[in-house]
Amino acid sequence: MERKTIQKDAIKEAFLSKSRPLRVDEVLLIGRKKVRSLNQATVYRNLKSLVEAGWLKTIHHPELGVFYERAEQGHHHHFHCHACNRLFEIPGCALRKKESALPGFVVERHEVFFFGVCSSCAHT
Amino acid sequence: MERKTIQKDAIKEAFLSKSRPLRVDEVLLIGRKKVRSLNQATVYRNLKSLVEAGWLKTIHHPELGVFYERAEQGHHHHFHCHACNRLFEIPGCALRKKESALPGFVVERHEVFFFGVCSSCAHT
DNA sequence: GTCTATGCAAACGTTTTGCAGTGGG
DNA sequence: CCCACTGCAAAACGTTTGCATAGAC
């Protein structure tokens, strides 16, 4: 059913070449270097199917919108520096499980986003 | 400078009457019960100014978009039940400060979102 | 009377969709 | 040869903006 296309390859490669979360428009731009005709509708459709296939994860940035990153990297959180506007990955999980839910509630997933100033911006 | 209008009052009242986070379209709908002519552009403009005034806080729901809630209620997180699709407030903060940042990073703010099943949905 | 806030409609950016045609299996 | 996937253009969606005017002060 699933067909291998040069478009899908180009999109995957975009994530393998950059090791940071990418926006849709970045994927489109990077992908076009490989496949000139690459269309944004194709990017959207492939990102969706790659998420469903478990190859990508969606990051919902509260201010900058949707990013995608390789699922492989395991659970972690994100930090947005409002000085340099870059997105950082915070390894591990700083959540206390016990205090994460009301009694009887089942927590299946969570997303954490930090905002502030990164080390290089803070030192100047 | 700031003028008191029946539209702004109606919008504030919407939040005082419901004690849960509201979407823009909900605010519009509730507000129209008081001011029939209430326009969505007016809602957007007032929500923005109420956030700037510190009366409202913005909640970025990763899947359902933007919600607003009264700022008064203090720091807490949110839980979305995918069974009944309701939004719950989780009092307190389950984050371990020390593990929240990389060395040298200054965390000013964070947002946490939990997904799962609420107690009433889990028991049926 | 002044000038801010409103209502309306158009514009905007992002994402989705219908459809005809390409190309992977 | 078939049908999933693509490209294109239009549509859909949530939000913002320009402008004339109502209404707060």
PDB file of C-alpha atoms (C1' of nucleotides) in Angstrom:
ATOM      1  CA  MET A   1       0.000   0.000   0.000  1.00  0.00           C
ATOM      2  CA  GLU A   2       2.593   2.496   1.179  1.00  0.00           C
ATOM      3  CA  ARG A   3       4.686   3.546  -1.753  1.00  0.00           C
ATOM      4  CA  LYS A   4       8.232   4.783  -1.620  1.00  0.00           C
ATOM      5  CA  THR A   5       8.581   8.084  -3.460  1.00  0.00           C
ATOM      6  CA  ILE A   6      11.432  10.494  -3.997  1.00  0.00           C
ATOM      7  CA  GLN A   7       9.324  13.165  -2.275  1.00  0.00           C
ATOM      8  CA  LYS A   8       8.958  11.162   0.901  1.00  0.00           C
ATOM      9  CA  ASP A   9      12.669  10.375   0.834  1.00  0.00           C
ATOM     10  CA  ALA A  10      13.538  14.034   0.463  1.00  0.00           C
ATOM     11  CA  ILE A  11      11.348  14.893   3.441  1.00  0.00           C
ATOM     12  CA  LYS A  12      12.902  12.208   5.617  1.00  0.00           C
ATOM     13  CA  GLU A  13      16.353  13.358   4.585  1.00  0.00           C
ATOM     14  CA  ALA A  14      15.537  16.881   5.711  1.00  0.00           C
ATOM     15  CA  PHE A  15      15.124  15.582   9.248  1.00  0.00           C
ATOM     16  CA  LEU A  16      18.203  13.381   9.070  1.00  0.00           C
ATOM     17  CA  SER A  17      20.374  16.240   7.833  1.00  0.00           C
ATOM     18  CA  LYS A  18      19.237  18.723  10.473  1.00  0.00           C
ATOM     19  CA  SER A  19      19.157  17.486  14.027  1.00  0.00           C
ATOM     20  CA  ARG A  20      16.642  19.974  15.283  1.00  0.00           C
ATOM     21  CA  PRO A  21      12.866  20.354  15.121  1.00  0.00           C
ATOM     22  CA  LEU A  22      11.676  21.706  11.771  1.00  0.00           C
ATOM     23  CA  ARG A  23       8.699  23.742  10.692  1.00  0.00           C
ATOM     24  CA  VAL A  24       6.650  22.789   7.647  1.00  0.00           C
ATOM     25  CA  ASP A  25       8.077  25.597   5.548  1.00  0.00           C
ATOM     26  CA  GLU A  26      11.615  24.556   6.482  1.00  0.00           C
ATOM     27  CA  VAL A  27      10.901  20.990   5.409  1.00  0.00           C
ATOM     28  CA  LEU A  28       9.537  22.299   2.134  1.00  0.00           C
ATOM     29  CA  LEU A  29      12.587  24.477   1.523  1.00  0.00           C
ATOM     30  CA  ILE A  30      15.109  21.797   2.418  1.00  0.00           C
ATOM     31  CA  GLY A  31      13.197  19.134   0.507  1.00  0.00           C
ATOM     32  CA  ARG A  32      13.119  21.240  -2.640  1.00  0.00           C
ATOM     33  CA  LYS A  33      16.891  21.112  -2.847  1.00  0.00           C
ATOM     34  CA  LYS A  34      16.479  17.412  -3.630  1.00  0.00           C
ATOM     35  CA  VAL A  35      13.147  17.449  -5.461  1.00  0.00           C
ATOM     36  CA  ARG A  36      12.621  20.756  -7.198  1.00  0.00           C
ATOM     37  CA  SER A  37       8.902  20.184  -7.849  1.00  0.00           C
ATOM     38  CA  LEU A  38       8.125  19.371  -4.189  1.00  0.00           C
ATOM     39  CA  ASN A  39       4.757  20.794  -3.255  1.00  0.00           C
ATOM     40  CA  GLN A  40       3.575  21.984   0.151  1.00  0.00           C
ATOM     41  CA  ALA A  41       0.473  19.793  -0.041  1.00  0.00           C
ATOM     42  CA  THR A  42       2.780  16.825  -0.461  1.00  0.00           C
ATOM     43  CA  VAL A  43       4.840  17.934   2.523  1.00  0.00           C
ATOM     44  CA  TYR A  44       1.738  18.214   4.697  1.00  0.00           C
ATOM     45  CA  ARG A  45       0.465  14.819   3.589  1.00  0.00           C
ATOM     46  CA  ASN A  46       3.810  13.140   4.177  1.00  0.00           C
ATOM     47  CA  LEU A  47       4.427  14.755   7.535  1.00  0.00           C
ATOM     48  CA  LYS A  48       1.047  13.463   8.601  1.00  0.00           C
ATOM     49  CA  SER A  49       1.738   9.947   7.428  1.00  0.00           C
ATOM     50  CA  LEU A  50       5.218   9.955   8.972  1.00  0.00           C
ATOM     51  CA  VAL A  51       3.691  10.953  12.304  1.00  0.00           C
ATOM     52  CA  GLU A  52       1.124   8.173  11.992  1.00  0.00           C
ATOM     53  CA  ALA A  53       3.893   5.755  11.084  1.00  0.00           C
ATOM     54  CA  GLY A  54       5.707   6.768  14.267  1.00  0.00           C
ATOM     55  CA  TRP A  55       8.721   8.125  12.415  1.00  0.00           C
ATOM     56  CA  LEU A  56       8.039  11.728  13.376  1.00  0.00           C
ATOM     57  CA  LYS A  57       6.648  13.470  16.429  1.00  0.00           C
ATOM     58  CA  THR A  58       4.677  16.687  16.448  1.00  0.00           C
ATOM     59  CA  ILE A  59       5.762  19.529  18.698  1.00  0.00           C
ATOM     60  CA  HIS A  60       3.178  22.199  19.381  1.00  0.00           C
ATOM     61  CA  HIS A  61       5.011  25.394  20.098  1.00  0.00           C
ATOM     62  CA  PRO A  62       2.642  27.702  21.961  1.00  0.00           C
ATOM     63  CA  GLU A  63       3.794  30.735  20.036  1.00  0.00           C
ATOM     64  CA  LEU A  64       5.538  29.591  16.885  1.00  0.00           C
ATOM     65  CA  GLY A  65       3.139  26.862  15.826  1.00  0.00           C
ATOM     66  CA  VAL A  66       3.873  23.309  14.790  1.00  0.00           C
ATOM     67  CA  PHE A  67       7.297  21.710  14.568  1.00  0.00           C
ATOM     68  CA  TYR A  68       8.260  18.160  13.710  1.00  0.00           C
ATOM     69  CA  GLU A  69      11.139  16.052  14.971  1.00  0.00           C
ATOM     70  CA  ARG A  70      12.279  12.449  14.639  1.00  0.00           C
ATOM     71  CA  ALA A  71      10.446  10.210  17.060  1.00  0.00           C
ATOM     72  CA  GLU A  72      13.565   8.148  17.692  1.00  0.00           C
ATOM     73  CA  GLN A  73      15.052  10.657  20.113  1.00  0.00           C
ATOM     74  CA  GLY A  74      12.901   9.618  23.025  1.00  0.00           C
ATOM     75  CA  HIS A  75      10.965  11.657  25.541  1.00  0.00           C
ATOM     76  CA  HIS A  76      12.218  15.143  26.259  1.00  0.00           C
ATOM     77  CA  HIS A  77      10.976  18.688  26.518  1.00  0.00           C
ATOM     78  CA  HIS A  78      11.628  21.921  24.715  1.00  0.00           C
ATOM     79  CA  PHE A  79      12.940  25.317  25.609  1.00  0.00           C
ATOM     80  CA  HIS A  80      12.383  28.473  23.642  1.00  0.00           C
ATOM     81  CA  CYS A  81      14.806  31.356  24.067  1.00  0.00           C
ATOM     82  CA  HIS A  82      12.997  34.596  23.391  1.00  0.00           C
ATOM     83  CA  ALA A  83      16.267  36.422  22.901  1.00  0.00           C
ATOM     84  CA  CYS A  84      17.719  34.406  20.029  1.00  0.00           C
ATOM     85  CA  ASN A  85      14.423  32.714  19.154  1.00  0.00           C
ATOM     86  CA  ARG A  86      15.984  29.272  18.999  1.00  0.00           C
ATOM     87  CA  LEU A  87      14.406  26.017  20.088  1.00  0.00           C
ATOM     88  CA  PHE A  88      16.399  23.776  22.436  1.00  0.00           C
ATOM     89  CA  GLU A  89      15.843  20.238  23.582  1.00  0.00           C
ATOM     90  CA  ILE A  90      15.842  19.539  27.300  1.00  0.00           C
ATOM     91  CA  PRO A  91      16.761  15.906  27.881  1.00  0.00           C
ATOM     92  CA  GLY A  92      14.883  13.870  30.439  1.00  0.00           C
ATOM     93  CA  CYS A  93      11.658  14.660  32.189  1.00  0.00           C
ATOM     94  CA  ALA A  94      11.286  17.062  35.081  1.00  0.00           C
ATOM     95  CA  LEU A  95       7.726  16.050  35.919  1.00  0.00           C
ATOM     96  CA  ARG A  96       6.769  14.497  39.221  1.00  0.00           C
ATOM     97  CA  LYS A  97       4.385  11.755  38.212  1.00  0.00           C
ATOM     98  CA  LYS A  98       2.480  11.706  41.474  1.00  0.00           C
ATOM     99  CA  GLU A  99       1.510  15.336  41.320  1.00  0.00           C
ATOM    100  CA  SER A 100       0.629  15.256  37.670  1.00  0.00           C
ATOM    101  CA  ALA A 101      -2.945  14.166  37.932  1.00  0.00           C
ATOM    102  CA  LEU A 102      -6.118  14.418  39.930  1.00  0.00           C
ATOM    103  CA  PRO A 103      -7.255  11.218  41.661  1.00  0.00           C
ATOM    104  CA  GLY A 104      -8.722   8.740  39.198  1.00  0.00           C
ATOM    105  CA  PHE A 105      -7.271  10.484  36.180  1.00  0.00           C
ATOM    106  CA  VAL A 106      -5.119   8.501  33.773  1.00  0.00           C
ATOM    107  CA  VAL A 107      -2.271  10.465  32.251  1.00  0.00           C
ATOM    108  CA  GLU A 108      -1.159   8.985  28.962  1.00  0.00           C
ATOM    109  CA  ARG A 109       0.970  11.756  27.572  1.00  0.00           C
ATOM    110  CA  HIS A 110       2.185  15.216  28.375  1.00  0.00           C
ATOM    111  CA  GLU A 111       3.891  18.150  26.725  1.00  0.00           C
ATOM    112  CA  VAL A 112       6.095  20.646  28.503  1.00  0.00           C
ATOM    113  CA  PHE A 113       7.355  23.898  27.107  1.00  0.00           C
ATOM    114  CA  PHE A 114       9.851  26.216  28.776  1.00  0.00           C
ATOM    115  CA  PHE A 115      10.355  29.850  27.948  1.00  0.00           C
ATOM    116  CA  GLY A 116      13.248  32.029  28.932  1.00  0.00           C
ATOM    117  CA  VAL A 117      16.782  32.920  27.980  1.00  0.00           C
ATOM    118  CA  CYS A 118      19.390  30.403  26.899  1.00  0.00           C
ATOM    119  CA  SER A 119      22.903  30.292  28.344  1.00  0.00           C
ATOM    120  CA  SER A 120      24.606  32.151  25.503  1.00  0.00           C
ATOM    121  CA  CYS A 121      22.025  34.943  25.542  1.00  0.00           C
ATOM    122  CA  ALA A 122      22.065  35.186  29.333  1.00  0.00           C
ATOM    123  CA  HIS A 123      25.822  35.742  29.420  1.00  0.00           C
ATOM    124  CA  THR A 124      25.774  38.844  27.266  1.00  0.00           C
TER     125      THR A 124
ATOM    126  CA  MET B   1      -7.620  55.994  27.359  1.00  0.00           C
ATOM    127  CA  GLU B   2      -9.266  52.675  28.046  1.00  0.00           C
ATOM    128  CA  ARG B   3     -12.975  53.004  27.601  1.00  0.00           C
ATOM    129  CA  LYS B   4     -15.551  50.898  29.324  1.00  0.00           C
ATOM    130  CA  THR B   5     -17.923  49.382  26.802  1.00  0.00           C
ATOM    131  CA  ILE B   6     -20.822  46.985  27.058  1.00  0.00           C
ATOM    132  CA  GLN B   7     -18.938  44.646  24.726  1.00  0.00           C
ATOM    133  CA  LYS B   8     -15.936  44.405  27.019  1.00  0.00           C
ATOM    134  CA  ASP B   9     -18.251  43.894  29.974  1.00  0.00           C
ATOM    135  CA  ALA B  10     -20.070  41.096  28.198  1.00  0.00           C
ATOM    136  CA  ILE B  11     -16.763  39.403  27.427  1.00  0.00           C
ATOM    137  CA  LYS B  12     -15.563  39.651  31.004  1.00  0.00           C
ATOM    138  CA  GLU B  13     -18.887  38.325  32.216  1.00  0.00           C
ATOM    139  CA  ALA B  14     -18.506  35.282  30.010  1.00  0.00           C
ATOM    140  CA  PHE B  15     -15.416  34.323  32.002  1.00  0.00           C
ATOM    141  CA  LEU B  16     -17.002  35.115  35.332  1.00  0.00           C
ATOM    142  CA  SER B  17     -20.079  33.029  34.571  1.00  0.00           C
ATOM    143  CA  LYS B  18     -18.157  29.980  33.368  1.00  0.00           C
ATOM    144  CA  SER B  19     -15.297  28.852  35.567  1.00  0.00           C
ATOM    145  CA  ARG B  20     -13.418  27.039  32.874  1.00  0.00           C
ATOM    146  CA  PRO B  21     -11.122  28.024  30.020  1.00  0.00           C
ATOM    147  CA  LEU B  22     -13.012  29.337  27.000  1.00  0.00           C
ATOM    148  CA  ARG B  23     -12.316  29.365  23.299  1.00  0.00           C
ATOM    149  CA  VAL B  24     -12.803  32.507  21.204  1.00  0.00           C
ATOM    150  CA  ASP B  25     -15.959  31.161  19.603  1.00  0.00           C
ATOM    151  CA  GLU B  26     -17.390  30.311  23.024  1.00  0.00           C
ATOM    152  CA  VAL B  27     -16.716  33.828  24.253  1.00  0.00           C
ATOM    153  CA  LEU B  28     -18.441  35.195  21.165  1.00  0.00           C
ATOM    154  CA  LEU B  29     -21.453  32.950  21.653  1.00  0.00           C
ATOM    155  CA  ILE B  30     -21.818  33.648  25.368  1.00  0.00           C
ATOM    156  CA  GLY B  31     -21.177  37.358  24.902  1.00  0.00           C
ATOM    157  CA  ARG B  32     -23.870  37.635  22.239  1.00  0.00           C
ATOM    158  CA  LYS B  33     -26.482  36.665  24.792  1.00  0.00           C
ATOM    159  CA  LYS B  34     -25.782  40.031  26.417  1.00  0.00           C
ATOM    160  CA  VAL B  35     -24.844  42.111  23.380  1.00  0.00           C
ATOM    161  CA  ARG B  36     -26.565  40.811  20.274  1.00  0.00           C
ATOM    162  CA  SER B  37     -24.382  42.765  17.848  1.00  0.00           C
ATOM    163  CA  LEU B  38     -21.112  41.497  19.350  1.00  0.00           C
ATOM    164  CA  ASN B  39     -18.602  40.934  16.602  1.00  0.00           C
ATOM    165  CA  GLN B  40     -15.747  38.434  16.487  1.00  0.00           C
ATOM    166  CA  ALA B  41     -13.220  41.149  15.651  1.00  0.00           C
ATOM    167  CA  THR B  42     -14.273  42.893  18.836  1.00  0.00           C
ATOM    168  CA  VAL B  43     -13.849  39.672  20.787  1.00  0.00           C
ATOM    169  CA  TYR B  44     -10.347  39.168  19.416  1.00  0.00           C
ATOM    170  CA  ARG B  45      -9.391  42.769  20.172  1.00  0.00           C
ATOM    171  CA  ASN B  46     -10.762  42.632  23.700  1.00  0.00           C
ATOM    172  CA  LEU B  47      -9.253  39.261  24.521  1.00  0.00           C
ATOM    173  CA  LYS B  48      -5.914  40.656  23.451  1.00  0.00           C
ATOM    174  CA  SER B  49      -6.261  43.759  25.583  1.00  0.00           C
ATOM    175  CA  LEU B  50      -7.493  41.774  28.573  1.00  0.00           C
ATOM    176  CA  VAL B  51      -4.425  39.555  28.312  1.00  0.00           C
ATOM    177  CA  GLU B  52      -2.199  42.628  28.131  1.00  0.00           C
ATOM    178  CA  ALA B  53      -4.014  44.099  31.110  1.00  0.00           C
ATOM    179  CA  GLY B  54      -3.274  40.918  33.045  1.00  0.00           C
ATOM    180  CA  TRP B  55      -6.941  40.025  33.499  1.00  0.00           C
ATOM    181  CA  LEU B  56      -6.774  36.982  31.243  1.00  0.00           C
ATOM    182  CA  LYS B  57      -4.199  34.325  30.500  1.00  0.00           C
ATOM    183  CA  THR B  58      -3.727  32.509  27.227  1.00  0.00           C
ATOM    184  CA  ILE B  59      -3.661  28.730  27.171  1.00  0.00           C
ATOM    185  CA  HIS B  60      -2.208  27.089  24.093  1.00  0.00           C
ATOM    186  CA  HIS B  61      -3.872  23.735  23.690  1.00  0.00           C
ATOM    187  CA  PRO B  62      -1.639  21.593  21.481  1.00  0.00           C
ATOM    188  CA  GLU B  63      -4.585  20.139  19.600  1.00  0.00           C
ATOM    189  CA  LEU B  64      -7.587  22.370  20.178  1.00  0.00           C
ATOM    190  CA  GLY B  65      -5.926  25.732  19.738  1.00  0.00           C
ATOM    191  CA  VAL B  66      -6.148  28.777  21.978  1.00  0.00           C
ATOM    192  CA  PHE B  67      -8.152  29.047  25.177  1.00  0.00           C
ATOM    193  CA  TYR B  68      -8.430  31.913  27.633  1.00  0.00           C
ATOM    194  CA  GLU B  69      -8.893  31.861  31.386  1.00  0.00           C
ATOM    195  CA  ARG B  70      -8.912  34.391  34.201  1.00  0.00           C
ATOM    196  CA  ALA B  71      -5.394  35.214  35.322  1.00  0.00           C
ATOM    197  CA  GLU B  72      -6.478  35.418  38.954  1.00  0.00           C
ATOM    198  CA  GLN B  73      -6.482  31.664  39.439  1.00  0.00           C
ATOM    199  CA  GLY B  74      -2.724  31.383  39.798  1.00  0.00           C
ATOM    200  CA  HIS B  75      -0.282  28.916  38.330  1.00  0.00           C
ATOM    201  CA  HIS B  76      -1.621  25.520  37.370  1.00  0.00           C
ATOM    202  CA  HIS B  77      -1.638  23.096  34.477  1.00  0.00           C
ATOM    203  CA  HIS B  78      -4.230  21.585  32.234  1.00  0.00           C
ATOM    204  CA  PHE B  79      -5.511  18.153  31.443  1.00  0.00           C
ATOM    205  CA  HIS B  80      -7.391  17.193  28.334  1.00  0.00           C
ATOM    206  CA  CYS B  81      -9.595  14.091  28.437  1.00  0.00           C
ATOM    207  CA  HIS B  82      -9.773  12.619  24.953  1.00  0.00           C
ATOM    208  CA  ALA B  83     -12.839  10.604  25.890  1.00  0.00           C
ATOM    209  CA  CYS B  84     -15.180  13.434  26.889  1.00  0.00           C
ATOM    210  CA  ASN B  85     -13.036  16.159  25.290  1.00  0.00           C
ATOM    211  CA  ARG B  86     -13.194  18.371  28.355  1.00  0.00           C
ATOM    212  CA  LEU B  87     -10.436  20.566  29.708  1.00  0.00           C
ATOM    213  CA  PHE B  88      -9.549  20.246  33.399  1.00  0.00           C
ATOM    214  CA  GLU B  89      -7.353  22.324  35.636  1.00  0.00           C
ATOM    215  CA  ILE B  90      -4.633  20.583  37.611  1.00  0.00           C
ATOM    216  CA  PRO B  91      -3.795  22.653  40.676  1.00  0.00           C
ATOM    217  CA  GLY B  92      -0.195  23.150  41.678  1.00  0.00           C
ATOM    218  CA  CYS B  93       2.937  22.432  39.720  1.00  0.00           C
ATOM    219  CA  ALA B  94       4.465  19.034  39.206  1.00  0.00           C
ATOM    220  CA  LEU B  95       7.715  20.318  37.755  1.00  0.00           C
ATOM    221  CA  ARG B  96      11.047  19.780  39.407  1.00  0.00           C
ATOM    222  CA  LYS B  97      12.782  23.108  38.998  1.00  0.00           C
ATOM    223  CA  LYS B  98      16.289  21.742  39.089  1.00  0.00           C
ATOM    224  CA  GLU B  99      15.766  19.403  36.196  1.00  0.00           C
ATOM    225  CA  SER B 100      13.878  21.909  34.131  1.00  0.00           C
ATOM    226  CA  ALA B 101      16.790  23.615  32.472  1.00  0.00           C
ATOM    227  CA  LEU B 102      20.192  23.159  31.010  1.00  0.00           C
ATOM    228  CA  PRO B 103      23.067  24.819  32.879  1.00  0.00           C
ATOM    229  CA  GLY B 104      23.095  28.575  32.398  1.00  0.00           C
ATOM    230  CA  PHE B 105      19.554  28.681  31.052  1.00  0.00           C
ATOM    231  CA  VAL B 106      17.054  30.967  32.705  1.00  0.00           C
ATOM    232  CA  VAL B 107      13.526  29.592  32.811  1.00  0.00           C
ATOM    233  CA  GLU B 108      10.958  32.360  33.100  1.00  0.00           C
ATOM    234  CA  ARG B 109       7.796  30.513  32.298  1.00  0.00           C
ATOM    235  CA  HIS B 110       6.533  27.098  31.353  1.00  0.00           C
ATOM    236  CA  GLU B 111       3.411  25.433  30.053  1.00  0.00           C
ATOM    237  CA  VAL B 112       2.418  21.859  30.790  1.00  0.00           C
ATOM    238  CA  PHE B 113      -0.324  19.921  29.112  1.00  0.00           C
ATOM    239  CA  PHE B 114      -1.531  16.473  30.122  1.00  0.00           C
ATOM    240  CA  PHE B 115      -3.507  14.127  27.928  1.00  0.00           C
ATOM    241  CA  GLY B 116      -5.439  11.090  29.000  1.00  0.00           C
ATOM    242  CA  VAL B 117      -8.725   9.992  30.461  1.00  0.00           C
ATOM    243  CA  CYS B 118     -10.487  11.762  33.284  1.00  0.00           C
ATOM    244  CA  SER B 119     -11.842   9.964  36.327  1.00  0.00           C
ATOM    245  CA  SER B 120     -15.452   9.824  35.190  1.00  0.00           C
ATOM    246  CA  CYS B 121     -14.511   8.468  31.777  1.00  0.00           C
ATOM    247  CA  ALA B 122     -12.026   5.982  33.226  1.00  0.00           C
ATOM    248  CA  HIS B 123     -14.671   4.434  35.496  1.00  0.00           C
ATOM    249  CA  THR B 124     -17.028   3.451  32.708  1.00  0.00           C
TER     250      THR B 124
ATOM    251  C1'  DG C   1     -16.640  67.467  20.218  1.00  0.00           C
ATOM    252  C1'  DT C   2     -13.079  64.339  20.457  1.00  0.00           C
ATOM    253  C1'  DC C   3     -11.148  60.117  19.786  1.00  0.00           C
ATOM    254  C1'  DT C   4     -11.405  55.162  21.165  1.00  0.00           C
ATOM    255  C1'  DA C   5     -13.781  51.005  20.301  1.00  0.00           C
ATOM    256  C1'  DT C   6     -16.998  48.765  17.279  1.00  0.00           C
ATOM    257  C1'  DG C   7     -19.002  46.319  13.145  1.00  0.00           C
ATOM    258  C1'  DC C   8     -18.264  44.911   8.763  1.00  0.00           C
ATOM    259  C1'  DA C   9     -15.733  43.069   5.051  1.00  0.00           C
ATOM    260  C1'  DA C  10     -11.615  42.110   3.040  1.00  0.00           C
ATOM    261  C1'  DA C  11      -7.033  40.306   3.730  1.00  0.00           C
ATOM    262  C1'  DC C  12      -3.959  37.159   5.725  1.00  0.00           C
ATOM    263  C1'  DG C  13      -1.182  32.844   6.820  1.00  0.00           C
ATOM    264  C1'  DT C  14      -1.635  28.202   7.495  1.00  0.00           C
ATOM    265  C1'  DT C  15      -3.571  23.804   6.539  1.00  0.00           C
ATOM    266  C1'  DT C  16      -6.844  20.835   3.921  1.00  0.00           C
ATOM    267  C1'  DT C  17      -9.205  19.108  -0.041  1.00  0.00           C
ATOM    268  C1'  DG C  18     -10.918  17.899  -4.949  1.00  0.00           C
ATOM    269  C1'  DC C  19      -9.342  16.536  -9.016  1.00  0.00           C
ATOM    270  C1'  DA C  20      -6.712  15.256 -13.052  1.00  0.00           C
ATOM    271  C1'  DG C  21      -2.447  13.198 -14.165  1.00  0.00           C
ATOM    272  C1'  DT C  22       2.201  10.870 -12.862  1.00  0.00           C
ATOM    273  C1'  DG C  23       4.781   7.127 -11.660  1.00  0.00           C
ATOM    274  C1'  DG C  24       5.806   3.198  -8.244  1.00  0.00           C
ATOM    275  C1'  DG C  25       4.730  -1.715  -7.683  1.00  0.00           C
TER     276       DG C  25
ATOM    277  C1'  DC D   1      -1.884  -1.975 -15.652  1.00  0.00           C
ATOM    278  C1'  DC D   2      -3.520  -0.388 -11.482  1.00  0.00           C
ATOM    279  C1'  DC D   3      -4.077   2.707  -7.833  1.00  0.00           C
ATOM    280  C1'  DA D   4      -1.366   5.443  -4.337  1.00  0.00           C
ATOM    281  C1'  DC D   5       0.876   9.645  -4.518  1.00  0.00           C
ATOM    282  C1'  DT D   6       1.768  14.093  -6.575  1.00  0.00           C
ATOM    283  C1'  DG D   7       1.028  18.952  -8.143  1.00  0.00           C
ATOM    284  C1'  DC D   8      -2.008  22.495  -8.640  1.00  0.00           C
ATOM    285  C1'  DA D   9      -5.669  25.447  -7.458  1.00  0.00           C
ATOM    286  C1'  DA D  10      -9.433  26.269  -4.720  1.00  0.00           C
ATOM    287  C1'  DA D  11     -11.409  26.004  -0.321  1.00  0.00           C
ATOM    288  C1'  DA D  12     -11.423  26.037   4.507  1.00  0.00           C
ATOM    289  C1'  DC D  13      -9.996  27.755   8.860  1.00  0.00           C
ATOM    290  C1'  DG D  14      -8.652  30.954  12.505  1.00  0.00           C
ATOM    291  C1'  DT D  15      -7.004  35.436  13.092  1.00  0.00           C
ATOM    292  C1'  DT D  16      -5.918  40.282  11.775  1.00  0.00           C
ATOM    293  C1'  DT D  17      -6.619  44.711   9.600  1.00  0.00           C
ATOM    294  C1'  DG D  18      -8.554  49.015   7.136  1.00  0.00           C
ATOM    295  C1'  DC D  19     -12.098  51.897   7.232  1.00  0.00           C
ATOM    296  C1'  DA D  20     -16.368  54.378   8.213  1.00  0.00           C
ATOM    297  C1'  DT D  21     -19.186  55.338  12.175  1.00  0.00           C
ATOM    298  C1'  DA D  22     -21.260  54.667  16.801  1.00  0.00           C
ATOM    299  C1'  DG D  23     -20.751  55.877  21.336  1.00  0.00           C
ATOM    300  C1'  DA D  24     -17.768  56.706  25.765  1.00  0.00           C
ATOM    301  C1'  DC D  25     -16.036  60.562  28.122  1.00  0.00           C
TER     302       DC D  25
END
